[in-house]
XYZ file of C-alpha atoms in Angstrom:
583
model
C 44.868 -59.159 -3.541
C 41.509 -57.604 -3.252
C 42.056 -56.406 -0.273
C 45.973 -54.592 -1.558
C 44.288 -53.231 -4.736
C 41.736 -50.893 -1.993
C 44.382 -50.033 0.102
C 46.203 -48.576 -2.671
C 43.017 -46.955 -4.554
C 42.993 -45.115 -0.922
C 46.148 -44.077 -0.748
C 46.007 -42.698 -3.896
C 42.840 -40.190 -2.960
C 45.562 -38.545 -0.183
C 48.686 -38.889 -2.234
C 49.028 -35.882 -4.700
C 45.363 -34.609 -4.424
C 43.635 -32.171 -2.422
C 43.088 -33.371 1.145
C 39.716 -35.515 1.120
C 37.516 -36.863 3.791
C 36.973 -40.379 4.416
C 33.589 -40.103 5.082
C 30.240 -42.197 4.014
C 27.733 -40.492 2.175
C 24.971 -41.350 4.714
C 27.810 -38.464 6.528
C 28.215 -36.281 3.486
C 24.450 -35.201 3.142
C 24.337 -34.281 6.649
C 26.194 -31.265 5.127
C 23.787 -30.539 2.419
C 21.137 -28.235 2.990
C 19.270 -26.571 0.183
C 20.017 -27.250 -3.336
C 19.527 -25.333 -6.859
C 20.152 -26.329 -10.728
C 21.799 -24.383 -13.603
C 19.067 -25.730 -15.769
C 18.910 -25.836 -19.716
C 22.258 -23.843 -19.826
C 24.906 -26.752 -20.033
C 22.240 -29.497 -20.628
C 20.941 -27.365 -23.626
C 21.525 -28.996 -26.882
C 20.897 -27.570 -30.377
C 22.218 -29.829 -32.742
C 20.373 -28.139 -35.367
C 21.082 -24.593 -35.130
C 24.647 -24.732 -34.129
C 28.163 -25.826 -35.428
C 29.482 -27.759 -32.896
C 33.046 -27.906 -34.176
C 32.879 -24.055 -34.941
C 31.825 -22.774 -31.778
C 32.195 -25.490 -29.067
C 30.741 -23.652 -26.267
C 27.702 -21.803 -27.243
C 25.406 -24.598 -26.748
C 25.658 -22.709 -23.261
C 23.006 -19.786 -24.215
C 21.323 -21.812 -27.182
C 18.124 -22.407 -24.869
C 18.103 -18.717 -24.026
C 19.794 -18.188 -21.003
C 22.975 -16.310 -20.626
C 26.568 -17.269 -19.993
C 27.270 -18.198 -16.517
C 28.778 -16.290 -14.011
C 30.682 -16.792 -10.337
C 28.319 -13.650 -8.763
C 25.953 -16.303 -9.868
C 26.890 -18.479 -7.458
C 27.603 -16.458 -5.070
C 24.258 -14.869 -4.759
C 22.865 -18.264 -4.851
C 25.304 -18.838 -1.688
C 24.254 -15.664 0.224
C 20.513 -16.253 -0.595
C 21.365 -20.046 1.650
C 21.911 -22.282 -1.195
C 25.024 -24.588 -1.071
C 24.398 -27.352 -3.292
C 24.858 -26.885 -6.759
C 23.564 -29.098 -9.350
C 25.190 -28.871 -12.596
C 23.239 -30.646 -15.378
C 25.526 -31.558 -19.005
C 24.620 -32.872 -21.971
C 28.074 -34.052 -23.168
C 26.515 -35.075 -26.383
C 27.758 -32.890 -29.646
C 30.735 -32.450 -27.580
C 32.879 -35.791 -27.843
C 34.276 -37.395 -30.864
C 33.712 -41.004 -32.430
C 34.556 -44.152 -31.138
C 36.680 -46.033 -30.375
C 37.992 -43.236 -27.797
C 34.783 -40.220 -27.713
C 37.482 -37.498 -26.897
C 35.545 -34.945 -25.084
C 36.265 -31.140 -27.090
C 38.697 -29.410 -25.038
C 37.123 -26.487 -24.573
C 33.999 -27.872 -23.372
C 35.604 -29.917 -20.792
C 36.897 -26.278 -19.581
C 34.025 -24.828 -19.590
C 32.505 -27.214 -17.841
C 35.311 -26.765 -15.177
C 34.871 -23.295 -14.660
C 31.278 -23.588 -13.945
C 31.992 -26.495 -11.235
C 35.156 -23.972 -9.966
C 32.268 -21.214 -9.599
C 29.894 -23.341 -7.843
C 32.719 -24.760 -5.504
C 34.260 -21.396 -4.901
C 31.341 -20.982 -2.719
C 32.425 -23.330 -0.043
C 29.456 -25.089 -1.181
C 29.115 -28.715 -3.069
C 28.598 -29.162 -6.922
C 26.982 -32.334 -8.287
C 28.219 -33.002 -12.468
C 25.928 -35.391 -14.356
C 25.645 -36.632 -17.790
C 21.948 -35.344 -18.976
C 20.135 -35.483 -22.071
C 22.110 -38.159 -23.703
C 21.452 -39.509 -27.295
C 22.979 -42.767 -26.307
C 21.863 -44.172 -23.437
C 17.809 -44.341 -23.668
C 16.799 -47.622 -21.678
C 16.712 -50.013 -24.275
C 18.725 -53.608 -24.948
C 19.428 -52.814 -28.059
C 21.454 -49.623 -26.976
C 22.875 -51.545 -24.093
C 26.267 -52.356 -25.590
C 27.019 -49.194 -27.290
C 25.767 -47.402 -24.176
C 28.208 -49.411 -22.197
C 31.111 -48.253 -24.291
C 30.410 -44.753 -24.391
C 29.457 -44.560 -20.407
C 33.041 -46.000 -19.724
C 34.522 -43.918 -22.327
C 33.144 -40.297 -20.847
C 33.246 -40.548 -17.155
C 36.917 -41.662 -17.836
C 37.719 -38.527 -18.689
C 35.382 -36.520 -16.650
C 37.213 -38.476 -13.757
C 40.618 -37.849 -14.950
C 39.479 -34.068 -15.571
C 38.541 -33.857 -11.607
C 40.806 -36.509 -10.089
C 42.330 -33.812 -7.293
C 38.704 -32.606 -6.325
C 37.956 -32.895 -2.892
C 34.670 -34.517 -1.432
C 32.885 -31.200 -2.407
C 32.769 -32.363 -5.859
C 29.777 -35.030 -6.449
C 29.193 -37.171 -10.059
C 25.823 -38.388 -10.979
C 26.212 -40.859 -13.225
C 22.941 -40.355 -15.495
C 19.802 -38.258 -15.372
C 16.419 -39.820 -15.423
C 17.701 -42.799 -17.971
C 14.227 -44.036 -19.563
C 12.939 -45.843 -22.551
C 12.658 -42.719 -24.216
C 9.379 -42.740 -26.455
C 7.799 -45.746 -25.016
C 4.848 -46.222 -23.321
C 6.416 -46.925 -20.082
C 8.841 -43.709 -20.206
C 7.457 -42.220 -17.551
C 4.859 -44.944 -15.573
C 8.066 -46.019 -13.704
C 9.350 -48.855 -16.303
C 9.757 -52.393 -17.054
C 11.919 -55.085 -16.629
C 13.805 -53.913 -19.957
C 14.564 -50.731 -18.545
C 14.662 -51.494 -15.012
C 17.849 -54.166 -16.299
C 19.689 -51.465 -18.283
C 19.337 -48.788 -15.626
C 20.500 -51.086 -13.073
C 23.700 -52.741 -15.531
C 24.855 -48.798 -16.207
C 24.469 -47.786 -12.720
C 26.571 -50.566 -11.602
C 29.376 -50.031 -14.328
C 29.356 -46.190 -13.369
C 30.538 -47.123 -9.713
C 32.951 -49.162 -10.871
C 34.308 -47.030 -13.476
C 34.858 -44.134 -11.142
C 36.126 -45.932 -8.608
C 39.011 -47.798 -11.023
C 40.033 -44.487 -12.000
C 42.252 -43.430 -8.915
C 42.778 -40.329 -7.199
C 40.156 -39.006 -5.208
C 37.928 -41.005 -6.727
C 38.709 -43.573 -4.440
C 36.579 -41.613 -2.028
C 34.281 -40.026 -4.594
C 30.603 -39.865 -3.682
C 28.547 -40.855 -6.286
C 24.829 -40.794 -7.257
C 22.710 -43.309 -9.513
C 19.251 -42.958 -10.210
C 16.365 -45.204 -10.043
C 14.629 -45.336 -13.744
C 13.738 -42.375 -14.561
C 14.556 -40.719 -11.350
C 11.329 -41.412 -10.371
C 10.015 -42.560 -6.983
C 7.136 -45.242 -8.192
C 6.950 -48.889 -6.345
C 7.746 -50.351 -9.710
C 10.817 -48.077 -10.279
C 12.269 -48.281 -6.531
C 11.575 -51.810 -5.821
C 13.456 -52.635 -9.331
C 16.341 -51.059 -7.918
C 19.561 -52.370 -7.160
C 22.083 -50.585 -5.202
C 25.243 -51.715 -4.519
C 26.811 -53.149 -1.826
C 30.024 -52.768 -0.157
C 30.459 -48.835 -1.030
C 29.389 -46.857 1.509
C 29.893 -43.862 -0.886
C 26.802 -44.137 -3.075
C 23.718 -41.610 -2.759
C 20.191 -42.515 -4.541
C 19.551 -39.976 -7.066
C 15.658 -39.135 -7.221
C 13.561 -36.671 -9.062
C 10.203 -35.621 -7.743
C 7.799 -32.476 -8.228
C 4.878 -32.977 -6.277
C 1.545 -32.755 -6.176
C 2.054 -33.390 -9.361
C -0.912 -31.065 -10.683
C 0.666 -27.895 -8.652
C 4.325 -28.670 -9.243
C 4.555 -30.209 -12.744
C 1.472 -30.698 -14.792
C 0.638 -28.053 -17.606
C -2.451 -29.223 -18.972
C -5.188 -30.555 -18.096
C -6.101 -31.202 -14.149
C -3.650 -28.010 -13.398
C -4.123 -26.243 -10.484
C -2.271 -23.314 -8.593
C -3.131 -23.902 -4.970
C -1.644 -25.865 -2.754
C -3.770 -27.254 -0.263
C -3.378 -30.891 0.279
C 0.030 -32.078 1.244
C -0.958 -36.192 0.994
C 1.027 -36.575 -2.157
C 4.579 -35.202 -0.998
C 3.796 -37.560 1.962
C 3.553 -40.455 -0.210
C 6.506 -39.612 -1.759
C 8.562 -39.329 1.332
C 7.116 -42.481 2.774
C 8.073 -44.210 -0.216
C 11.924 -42.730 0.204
C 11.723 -43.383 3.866
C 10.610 -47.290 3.780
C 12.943 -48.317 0.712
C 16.028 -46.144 1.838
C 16.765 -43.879 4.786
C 15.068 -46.534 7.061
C 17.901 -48.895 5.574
C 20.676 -46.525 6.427
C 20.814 -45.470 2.467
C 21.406 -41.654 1.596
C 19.027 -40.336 -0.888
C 19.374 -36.542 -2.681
C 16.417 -35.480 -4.620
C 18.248 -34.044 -7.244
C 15.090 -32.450 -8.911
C 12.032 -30.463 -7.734
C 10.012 -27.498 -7.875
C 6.806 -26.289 -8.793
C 6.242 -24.225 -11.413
C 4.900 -20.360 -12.039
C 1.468 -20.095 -12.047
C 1.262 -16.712 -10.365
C 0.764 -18.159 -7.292
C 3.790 -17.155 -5.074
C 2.239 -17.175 -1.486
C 0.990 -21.044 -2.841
C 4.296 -21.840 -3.864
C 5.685 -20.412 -0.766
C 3.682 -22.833 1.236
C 4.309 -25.674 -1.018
C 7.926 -25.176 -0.282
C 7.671 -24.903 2.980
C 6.193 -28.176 3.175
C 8.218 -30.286 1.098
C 11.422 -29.347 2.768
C 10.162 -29.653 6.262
C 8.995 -32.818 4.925
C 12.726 -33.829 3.379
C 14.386 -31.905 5.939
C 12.789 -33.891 8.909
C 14.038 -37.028 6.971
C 17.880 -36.236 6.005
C 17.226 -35.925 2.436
C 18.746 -32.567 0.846
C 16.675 -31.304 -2.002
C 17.960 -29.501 -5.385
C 15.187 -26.940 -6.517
C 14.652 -26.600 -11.071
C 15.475 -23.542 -12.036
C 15.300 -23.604 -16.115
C 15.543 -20.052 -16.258
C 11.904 -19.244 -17.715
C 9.382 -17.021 -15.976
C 6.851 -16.368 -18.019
C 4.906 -18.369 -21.545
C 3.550 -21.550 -22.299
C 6.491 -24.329 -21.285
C 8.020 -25.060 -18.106
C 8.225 -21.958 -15.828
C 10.185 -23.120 -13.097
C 12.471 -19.912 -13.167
C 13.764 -18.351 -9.655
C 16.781 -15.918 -10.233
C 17.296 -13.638 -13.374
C 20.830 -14.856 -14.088
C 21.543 -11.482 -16.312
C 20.644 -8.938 -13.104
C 20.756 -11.424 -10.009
C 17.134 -10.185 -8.918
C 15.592 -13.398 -7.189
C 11.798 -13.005 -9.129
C 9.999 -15.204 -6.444
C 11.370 -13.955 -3.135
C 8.727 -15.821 -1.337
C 9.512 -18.883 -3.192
C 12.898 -19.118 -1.974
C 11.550 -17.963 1.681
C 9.537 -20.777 1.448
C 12.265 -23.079 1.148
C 14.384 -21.740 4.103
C 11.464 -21.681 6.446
C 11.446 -25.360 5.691
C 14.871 -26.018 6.974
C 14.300 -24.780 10.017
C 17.332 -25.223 12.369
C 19.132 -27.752 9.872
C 20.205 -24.421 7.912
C 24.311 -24.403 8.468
C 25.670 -20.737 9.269
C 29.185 -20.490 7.217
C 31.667 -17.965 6.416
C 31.766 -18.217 2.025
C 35.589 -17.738 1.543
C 36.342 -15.758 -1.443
C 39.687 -14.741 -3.991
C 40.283 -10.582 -3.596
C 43.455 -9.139 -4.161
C 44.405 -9.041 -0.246
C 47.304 -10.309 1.056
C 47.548 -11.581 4.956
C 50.839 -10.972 6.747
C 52.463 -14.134 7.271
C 54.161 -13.082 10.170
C 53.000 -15.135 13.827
C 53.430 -14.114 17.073
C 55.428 -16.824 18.952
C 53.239 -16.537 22.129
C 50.346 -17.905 20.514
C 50.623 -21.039 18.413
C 47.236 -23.320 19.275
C 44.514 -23.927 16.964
C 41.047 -25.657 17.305
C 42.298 -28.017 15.023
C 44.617 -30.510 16.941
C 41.478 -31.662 19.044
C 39.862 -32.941 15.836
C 43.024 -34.614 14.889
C 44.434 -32.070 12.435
C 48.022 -30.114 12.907
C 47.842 -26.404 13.012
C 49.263 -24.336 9.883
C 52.110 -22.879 9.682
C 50.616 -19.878 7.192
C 47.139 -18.395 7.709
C 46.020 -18.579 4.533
C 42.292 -19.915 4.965
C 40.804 -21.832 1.996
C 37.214 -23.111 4.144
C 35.121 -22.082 7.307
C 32.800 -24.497 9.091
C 30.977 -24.633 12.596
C 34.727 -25.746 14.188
C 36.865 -23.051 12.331
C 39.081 -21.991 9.687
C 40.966 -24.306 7.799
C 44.059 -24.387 5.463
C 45.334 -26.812 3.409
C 49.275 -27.775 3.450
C 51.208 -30.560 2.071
C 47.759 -31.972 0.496
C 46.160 -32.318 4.273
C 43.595 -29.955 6.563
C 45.176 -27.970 9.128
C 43.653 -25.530 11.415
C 44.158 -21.909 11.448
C 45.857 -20.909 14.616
C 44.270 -17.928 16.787
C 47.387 -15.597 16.258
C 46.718 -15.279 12.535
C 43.210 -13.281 13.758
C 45.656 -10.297 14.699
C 47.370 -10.679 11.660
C 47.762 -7.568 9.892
C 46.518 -6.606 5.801
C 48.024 -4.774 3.559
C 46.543 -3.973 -0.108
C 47.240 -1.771 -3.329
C 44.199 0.574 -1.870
C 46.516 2.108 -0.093
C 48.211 3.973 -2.350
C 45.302 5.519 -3.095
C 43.869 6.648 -0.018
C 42.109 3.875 0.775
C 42.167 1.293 4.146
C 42.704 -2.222 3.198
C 39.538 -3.971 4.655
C 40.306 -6.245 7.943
C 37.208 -8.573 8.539
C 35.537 -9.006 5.371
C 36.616 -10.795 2.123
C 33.130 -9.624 -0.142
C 33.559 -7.603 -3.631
C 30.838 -5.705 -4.584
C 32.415 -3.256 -6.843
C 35.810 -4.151 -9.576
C 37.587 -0.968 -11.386
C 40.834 -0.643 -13.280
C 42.878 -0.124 -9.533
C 41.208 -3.185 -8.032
C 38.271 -5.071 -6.411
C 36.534 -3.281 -3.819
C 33.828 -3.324 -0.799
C 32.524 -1.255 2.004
C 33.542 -1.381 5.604
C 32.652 0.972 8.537
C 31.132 3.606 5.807
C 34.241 3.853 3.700
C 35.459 2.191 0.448
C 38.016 -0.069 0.679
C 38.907 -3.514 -0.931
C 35.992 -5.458 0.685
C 32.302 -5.073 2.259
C 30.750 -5.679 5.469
C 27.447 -4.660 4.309
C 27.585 -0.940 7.148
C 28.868 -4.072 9.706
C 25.562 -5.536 10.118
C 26.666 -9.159 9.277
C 24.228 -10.461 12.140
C 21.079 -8.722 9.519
C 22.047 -11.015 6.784
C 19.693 -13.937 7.632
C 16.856 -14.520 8.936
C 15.142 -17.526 9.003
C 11.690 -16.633 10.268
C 10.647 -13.410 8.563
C 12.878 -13.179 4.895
C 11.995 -10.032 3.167
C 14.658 -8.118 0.314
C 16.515 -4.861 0.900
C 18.527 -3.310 -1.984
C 21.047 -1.352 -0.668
C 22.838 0.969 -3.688
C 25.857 2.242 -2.227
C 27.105 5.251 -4.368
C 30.627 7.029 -3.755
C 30.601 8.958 -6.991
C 31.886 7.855 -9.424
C 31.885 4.471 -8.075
C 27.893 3.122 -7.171
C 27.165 -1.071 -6.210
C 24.446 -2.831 -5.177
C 23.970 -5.505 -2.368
C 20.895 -7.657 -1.947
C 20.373 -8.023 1.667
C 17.894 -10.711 3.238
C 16.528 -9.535 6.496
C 13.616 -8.956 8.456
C 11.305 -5.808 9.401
C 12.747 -5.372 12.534
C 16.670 -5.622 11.357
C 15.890 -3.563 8.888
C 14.812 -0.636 11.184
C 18.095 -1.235 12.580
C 20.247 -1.344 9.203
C 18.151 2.085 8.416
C 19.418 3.949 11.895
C 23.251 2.932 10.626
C 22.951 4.214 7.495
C 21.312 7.463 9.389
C 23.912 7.284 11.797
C 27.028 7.545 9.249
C 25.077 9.822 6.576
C 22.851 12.465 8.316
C 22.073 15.324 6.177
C 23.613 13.460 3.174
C 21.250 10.638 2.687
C 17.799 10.573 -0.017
C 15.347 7.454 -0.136
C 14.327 6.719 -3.426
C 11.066 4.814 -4.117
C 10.788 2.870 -7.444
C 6.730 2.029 -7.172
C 4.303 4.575 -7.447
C 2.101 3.095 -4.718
C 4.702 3.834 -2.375
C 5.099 7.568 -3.594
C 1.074 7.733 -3.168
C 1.408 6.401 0.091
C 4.596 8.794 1.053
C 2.045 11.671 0.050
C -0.785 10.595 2.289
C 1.530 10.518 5.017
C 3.545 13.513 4.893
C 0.936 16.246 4.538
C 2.597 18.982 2.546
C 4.970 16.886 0.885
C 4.638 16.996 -3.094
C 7.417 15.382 -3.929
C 6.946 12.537 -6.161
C 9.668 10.379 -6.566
C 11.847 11.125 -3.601
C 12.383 12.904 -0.174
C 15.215 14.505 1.025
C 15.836 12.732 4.717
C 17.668 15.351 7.506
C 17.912 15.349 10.999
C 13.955 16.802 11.730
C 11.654 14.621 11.833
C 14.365 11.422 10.085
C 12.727 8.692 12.622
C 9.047 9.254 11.782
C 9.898 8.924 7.946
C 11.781 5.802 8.789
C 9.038 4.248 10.810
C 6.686 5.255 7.860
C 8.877 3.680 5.705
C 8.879 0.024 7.640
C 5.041 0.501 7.478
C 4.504 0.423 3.834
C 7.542 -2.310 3.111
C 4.293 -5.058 3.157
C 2.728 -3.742 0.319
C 5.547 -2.523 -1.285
C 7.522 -4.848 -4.524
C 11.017 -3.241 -3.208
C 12.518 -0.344 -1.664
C 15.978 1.036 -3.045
C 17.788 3.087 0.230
C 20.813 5.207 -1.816
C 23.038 6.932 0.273
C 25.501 9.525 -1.261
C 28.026 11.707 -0.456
């Protein structure tokens, strides 16, 4: 009977629901390279302030950060992030018992905000966060129970037909919450409840159907944390080989985390991130059990070129171990609390550049090159020619599509989904040709690229080969993007009046000269460098004897290349550098 009731839980994660992969999380991470948080946006509760039942929703900004976006996300996913973390507080946003129906429009919200992180091609993890309910107690054990069941029910139902990209986590650092073992890694108390919801979590996922059959799920030690007391406590289950260890750890402790007493803002001594991973290594991975740190990071303390280092470190340390790591990003920069900011969600400037460098250098060669997919107004031909009809595909063990609509693009290919299962996108849907609303106006549809940079009333639109049309190819130096060595940040405003956009570009000195000579190549007489510090217009001045201009310098054909070269020179010392061509 046991073994029926499986088999059908199975059948039911392929039956109706977006395809899904059969795979064990110790196979899942594998896929997971670096990681980043929306923190204190959906986690942020102000049961104070606000009127829940008037204005469901705004506990989104109530911790000052702004309403989240999909260019979020997607600059997250060109900067090499694909793991999203998305931490909720559900609550204030579920009714009373016996049933704790979740407010509809908060279970949207929340929805969008997974959609955005997933349209990346990336992976979002969903949580439960700072919960009223379940602090680590016996007394709350019951209740706790109840309300667990009650909420991941319906987060489950909500998310049913999500594929494997989708990851729950069933609590967030659940501790004996003003206690004087909260955070010293627990006792048997909390150890017992941690352990008792973790276990009905699985279980309650897993009797829910659909793809959550095959859902890969994440429980947490107490607290998160990674003490002997707290891991060695641990139970994780057996027979479900889709189960990750959820773990929280910002280390060294007095350059990541602590902001009082004992602080320090150099990072020097990498023994304690070394403990930590030993700790990880002899309790799990060396068993064959995945681990995801779902926390870290290390906090402003203007220190950058420390941090960079630190990060460095701790992900060639993680890296060199299979364990993907999620970086805290809270959204504060500067004061008094917790300033473990790293993007300005409002503008999309990344403040700590070197921060995030840091963290890429620490892949090393683990870093996955993929092609982000994204929704634009374009329309492929559907039309095949019959000479042609292999795909990559049927070697793997997947049919070829009969459309070439591609929904995902990995190391092997480009995929499609039909009929609820993968197929592979055959070769003759490369030559297949575009056509667009652009055209009406005088515009080429675009016919490699798939990236918005600028929307108007007509339409979405890009850049490609010089000219506006519905998508961008960044003046077709794709290969510039990344660079893994040497990660510095170009802002490239393209402005065909009345129309202007900006890309961030991450490349290196020597791509850059390169980008520079293509932008020279296709502009000529019509292009002007602007320079937004006034170090660099001092510099500019040295340089160009008999040049008084202070803010900018009109680039022709004479003498273009020495200015360039001059231009590479000073891009150390320099915060930024905005090139703006114009016609």
């Amino acid at each position: 009977m046991k073994i029926l009731n499986t088999f059908s839980l199975l059948s039911l994660a392929v039956i109706g629901s977006k395809a899904m992969r059969n795979i064990s999380s110790k196979e899942l991470v594998k896929d997971l390279t670096i990681g980043w948080s929306l923190g204190n946006t959906l986690d942020a509760t102000c049961f104070e302030t606000l009127d829940y039942n008037k204005n469901p929703i705004a506990s989104e900004t109530c911790w000052g950060n702004v309403k989240t976006t999909q260019e979020l996300y997607y600059k997250l996913s060109d900067l090499g992030f694909n793991t999203f973390r998305i931490p909720t507080t559900w609550s204030g946003h579920f009714g009373d018992a016996p049933d704790y129906k979740i407010n509809d429009q908060w279970m949207k919200r929340v929805r969008e905000i997974v959609d955005y992180a997933l349209n990346t091609g990336g992976y979002a993890i969903l949580n439960i966060h700072h919960e009223t309910w379940n602090h680590a107690f016996q007394k709350n054990l019951d209740s706790a129970k109840k309300i667990l069941v009650a909420i991941w029910k319906q987060i489950a139902a909500e998310f049913a037909d999500y594929d494997e990209h989708l990851i729950f986590e069933g609590m967030n650092e659940p501790r004996k919450v003003g206690d004087a073992n909260e955070w010293n890694g627990g006792d048997y108390e909390g150890w017992s409840f941690v352990n008792e919801m973790n276990d009905l979590f699985v279980k309650t996922i897993r009797a829910t159907g659909g793809n959550n059959a095959l859902r890969h799920l994440m429980i947490p030690t107490y607290a998160a944390c990674v003490t002997d007391n707290a891991v060695n406590n641990f139970k994780f289950p057996s027979g479900d080989d889709k189960v990750i260890v959820s773990l929280h750890s910002y280390s060294p402790y007095n350059f990541a985390l602590n902001n009082g007493a004992g602080a320090i803002s150099n990072f020097n001594d990498g023994s304690e991130i070394d403990w930590v991973m030993n700790i990880i290594n002899s309790n799990f991975i060396s068993k064959g059990i995945p681990v995801i740190i779902g926390e870290f990071g290390a906090m402003n303390r203007n220190n950058e070129d420390d941090r960079e280092r630190w990060a460095e470190y701790y992900i060639k340390k993680a890296t060199s171990l299979g364990i993907p790591c999620v970086i805290w990003d809270n959204g504060y920069f500067e004061g008094e609390g917790e300033r473990f900011g790293l993007i300005n969600r409002s503008t999309l400037q990344v403040v700590y550049p070197k921060l995030v460098n840091g963290l890429i250098k620490g892949l090393g060669n683990s870093i996955k090159t993929r092609t982000t997919v994204r929704k634009t107004t374009t329309t492929t031909s559907q039309s095949q020619p019959t000479n042609d009809n292999s795909c990559f595909s049927v070697n793997l063990g997947y049919s070829c599509c009969n459309g070439c609509e591609v929904v995902y693009t990995d190391s092997d290919g480009k995929w499609g989904v039909e009929n609820g299962n993968w197929c592979g996108i055959k070769s003759s849907c490369n030559s297949a040709s575009r056509s667009c609303w652009s055209e009406r106006l005088g515009y080429p549809c675009c016919q490699s690229t798939s990236s918005v940079v600028y929307t108007d009333n007509d339409g979405k639109w890009g850049v490609e080969n010089g000219n506006w049309d519905e998508t961008i190819v960044n003046y077709s130096i794709e290969e510039c993007v990344t660079d893994i060595e040497k990660n510095i940040y170009m802002e490239v405003v393209i402005g065909y009046s009345p129309q202007t956009s900006t890309i961030n570009i991450r490349v290196d000195l020597k791509k850059k000269v390169l980008i520079l000579l293509n932008i020279m190549k296709k502009h000529e007489n019509s292009l002007s460098l602007t320079y937004n510090n006034e170090r660099e217009n001092n510099m500019l001045k040295d340089y160009d004897a008999g040049d008084t201009t202070n803010d900018k310098d009109e680039i022709n054909d004479k003498g273009s290349m020495e200015t360039i070269k001059y231009i590479i020179e000073v891009e150390d010392y320099a915060d930024s550098i905005i090139y703006r061509p114009y016609a």
